[in-house]
Coordinates of C-alpha atoms in Angstrom, one line a residue:
M320 CA 38.7 -37.5 -3.7
S321 CA 38.4 -41.1 -4.5
G322 CA 35.6 -41.8 -7.5
G323 CA 37.2 -39.7 -10.4
G324 CA 36.1 -36.2 -8.5
G325 CA 39.9 -34.2 -9.5
P326 CA 40.0 -30.8 -8.6
R327 CA 38.1 -29.5 -10.9
T328 CA 35.1 -31.3 -10.1
R329 CA 35.8 -30.0 -6.8
R330 CA 35.4 -26.2 -7.8
A331 CA 32.6 -27.3 -9.7
F332 CA 31.0 -28.3 -7.2
L333 CA 32.0 -25.4 -4.6
G334 CA 30.9 -22.9 -7.1
A335 CA 27.5 -24.2 -7.3
V336 CA 27.4 -24.1 -3.8
A337 CA 28.0 -20.7 -3.7
A338 CA 25.7 -19.5 -6.4
V339 CA 23.1 -21.4 -4.3
V340 CA 23.8 -20.0 -1.1
V341 CA 24.1 -16.1 -2.8
A342 CA 21.2 -16.7 -4.9
A343 CA 19.0 -17.9 -1.7
T344 CA 20.4 -14.7 0.8
T345 CA 19.4 -12.3 -2.6
V346 CA 15.5 -13.8 -2.7
S347 CA 15.2 -13.9 1.7
C348 CA 16.0 -9.6 1.6
A349 CA 13.0 -9.7 -0.9
G350 CA 9.6 -9.0 0.3
A351 CA 6.9 -9.9 -1.1
A352 CA 5.9 -5.8 -2.0
Q353 CA 9.2 -5.7 -3.7
Y354 CA 8.1 -8.3 -6.8
Y355 CA 4.9 -8.1 -6.0
E356 CA 3.4 -8.3 -9.6
G357 CA 0.1 -8.3 -9.0
T358 CA -3.5 -9.8 -8.3
G359 CA -4.2 -11.3 -11.4
L360 CA -7.8 -9.2 -11.5
H361 CA -9.1 -8.3 -14.6
D362 CA -13.0 -8.1 -14.4
A363 CA -13.5 -5.4 -12.2
T364 CA -15.0 -2.4 -13.0
V365 CA -15.3 1.3 -12.5
T366 CA -18.7 0.9 -11.3
E367 CA -18.2 -1.4 -8.6
V368 CA -15.2 0.4 -7.8
A369 CA -16.2 3.8 -6.8
G370 CA -17.6 4.4 -3.6
D371 CA -17.2 4.5 -0.3
W372 CA -13.9 2.8 1.1
K373 CA -12.6 2.6 5.0
S374 CA -9.6 1.5 7.3
V375 CA -8.7 1.8 10.6
E376 CA -8.5 4.6 12.7
G377 CA -11.1 6.4 10.3
T378 CA -9.7 6.4 6.9
R379 CA -12.3 7.2 4.4
V380 CA -12.1 7.3 1.1
V381 CA -14.8 8.2 -1.0
L382 CA -14.4 7.2 -5.1
R383 CA -16.7 9.1 -7.1
R384 CA -18.0 8.3 -10.2
D385 CA -17.0 10.8 -12.0
G386 CA -13.5 10.6 -11.1
T387 CA -12.8 12.9 -8.3
A388 CA -12.0 11.3 -5.3
V389 CA -13.2 12.6 -1.4
L390 CA -9.7 11.3 1.1
E391 CA -9.6 11.6 4.7
K392 CA -6.7 10.2 7.1
L393 CA -5.1 8.0 4.3
D394 CA -1.7 7.3 5.4
G395 CA 1.7 7.7 2.8
Q396 CA 2.1 4.2 0.9
G397 CA 5.2 2.2 1.0
F398 CA 8.7 3.6 3.5
D399 CA 5.6 6.6 3.4
Y400 CA 3.5 5.4 5.6
D401 CA 7.0 5.3 8.5
D402 CA 7.3 8.9 8.8
G403 CA 3.5 9.6 9.9
W404 CA 1.8 11.7 8.1
R405 CA -2.5 10.7 7.0
L406 CA -3.4 13.2 4.2
S407 CA -7.0 14.9 3.5
G408 CA -8.0 16.7 1.3
R409 CA -9.5 16.2 -3.6
G410 CA -8.0 14.7 -5.6
T411 CA -8.7 12.3 -8.5
W412 CA -8.6 8.3 -9.4
R413 CA -9.0 6.1 -12.1
L414 CA -9.2 2.3 -12.7
T415 CA -5.9 1.2 -14.9
D416 CA -5.5 -2.7 -16.1
T417 CA -2.2 -4.2 -16.6
S418 CA -0.8 -7.6 -16.9
G419 CA -0.5 -8.0 -13.0
G420 CA -4.1 -7.1 -12.8
Q421 CA -5.9 -3.7 -12.0
T422 CA -4.7 -1.0 -10.0
V423 CA -7.0 2.0 -8.6
R424 CA -4.6 5.1 -9.2
L425 CA -5.4 8.0 -6.7
V426 CA -3.7 11.5 -7.0
L427 CA -4.3 14.1 -4.5
T428 CA -4.3 17.4 -5.8
D429 CA -6.0 19.5 -2.8
R430 CA -4.6 18.5 0.8
T431 CA -6.9 20.4 3.2
R432 CA -5.7 18.7 6.6
V433 CA -3.0 16.5 7.4
D434 CA -3.4 14.6 10.8
R435 CA -0.7 12.4 12.4
R436 CA -0.4 8.9 13.6
P437 CA 1.2 9.3 17.7
P438 CA 4.5 8.3 18.1
G439 CA 5.2 4.2 18.1
T440 CA 2.6 3.2 15.5
S441 CA 3.9 1.7 12.8
A442 CA 3.0 -1.2 9.7
E443 CA 4.3 -3.7 12.3
T444 CA 2.6 -2.3 15.3
P445 CA -0.3 -0.1 14.8
E446 CA -2.6 0.5 18.2
P447 CA -5.8 0.6 16.4
G448 CA -8.2 3.9 18.7
T449 CA -5.8 6.2 19.9
P450 CA -6.4 9.0 18.2
E451 CA -4.0 11.3 16.0
P452 CA -2.6 14.4 17.5
D453 CA -3.5 16.8 14.3
A454 CA 0.0 18.2 12.3
S455 CA -1.1 21.8 13.6
E456 CA -1.0 21.1 17.5
P457 CA 2.7 22.1 19.0
G458 CA 4.6 19.3 19.3
A459 CA 3.8 17.5 16.6
S460 CA 6.8 16.0 14.6
G461 CA 7.7 13.5 11.8
P462 CA 8.3 15.3 8.4
E463 CA 6.8 17.4 6.5
A464 CA 3.6 15.7 4.9
P465 CA 3.5 16.5 1.4
S466 CA 1.1 18.6 -0.5
T467 CA 0.0 16.7 -3.3
Y468 CA 1.0 13.0 -3.4
A469 CA -0.2 9.8 -5.4
W470 CA -1.3 6.1 -4.3
S471 CA -1.8 2.6 -6.2
F472 CA -4.2 0.7 -4.5
H473 CA -4.0 -2.6 -6.2
V474 CA -7.9 -4.4 -6.6
D475 CA -8.5 -7.4 -5.4
R476 CA -11.7 -10.0 -4.4
D477 CA -13.0 -11.2 -0.4
K478 CA -14.4 -14.2 -0.5
R479 CA -17.7 -12.6 -1.0
D480 CA -17.0 -12.0 -4.8
A481 CA -16.5 -7.8 -3.3
P482 CA -13.4 -5.9 -4.1
V483 CA -11.3 -4.9 -2.1
L484 CA -8.5 -2.2 -2.8
F485 CA -4.3 -2.5 -1.3
F486 CA -1.3 -0.9 -1.3
F487 CA 1.8 -2.6 0.4
C488 CA 3.0 0.1 3.4
G489 CA 6.3 0.7 5.4
D490 CA 9.5 -1.5 5.0
P491 CA 8.6 -3.8 1.6
D492 CA 11.0 -6.9 3.2
I493 CA 8.1 -7.0 5.7
G494 CA 4.8 -7.3 3.0
N495 CA 2.4 -5.1 4.7
T496 CA -0.4 -4.1 3.4
Y497 CA -3.1 -1.6 4.1
V498 CA -5.9 -2.8 3.3
M499 CA -9.8 -0.5 1.8
E500 CA -12.7 -2.2 2.6
R501 CA -16.3 -1.0 1.1
G502 CA -17.5 1.5 4.0
S503 CA -21.5 2.3 3.8
A504 CA -23.3 3.8 0.5
S505 CA -22.3 7.5 0.0

């Protein structure tokens, strides 16, 4: 090696290159959801967040000002989304604030129904408008749905400055979001 670099310099250089490759590989395996720190929103109020929220395929969540909630066909969060169950029932909710931003913590305490998404639908390949079979029907398959469950929705604002609720669903490396938008007044 010319220019004054000897074996020690070459080893140091190769070590630095290896460290960069390992770091790049580690970061590329960590998806958006795995290290998400929040929206940074800290100014939403309970009054703003309370109300009727809707998403795809008949999902509806009503957050009442008294801290109670009604859920219809709400899918699981994270990898639970891939299990295909959709829960309905009653529960509680609260608006929390951390350094990363606000979240709505929703807890299902009284499950009244379980539906299932059709086979083949997932966070990566949604098929809007496809009816879901009832979980009690013969042939309904998939992991058993939990009798109670908790979600953490991140609170953000849309372009009109209205609140939006979302959580990550499916594989965290992919970073798919399940978005709830304001429904009709209730």
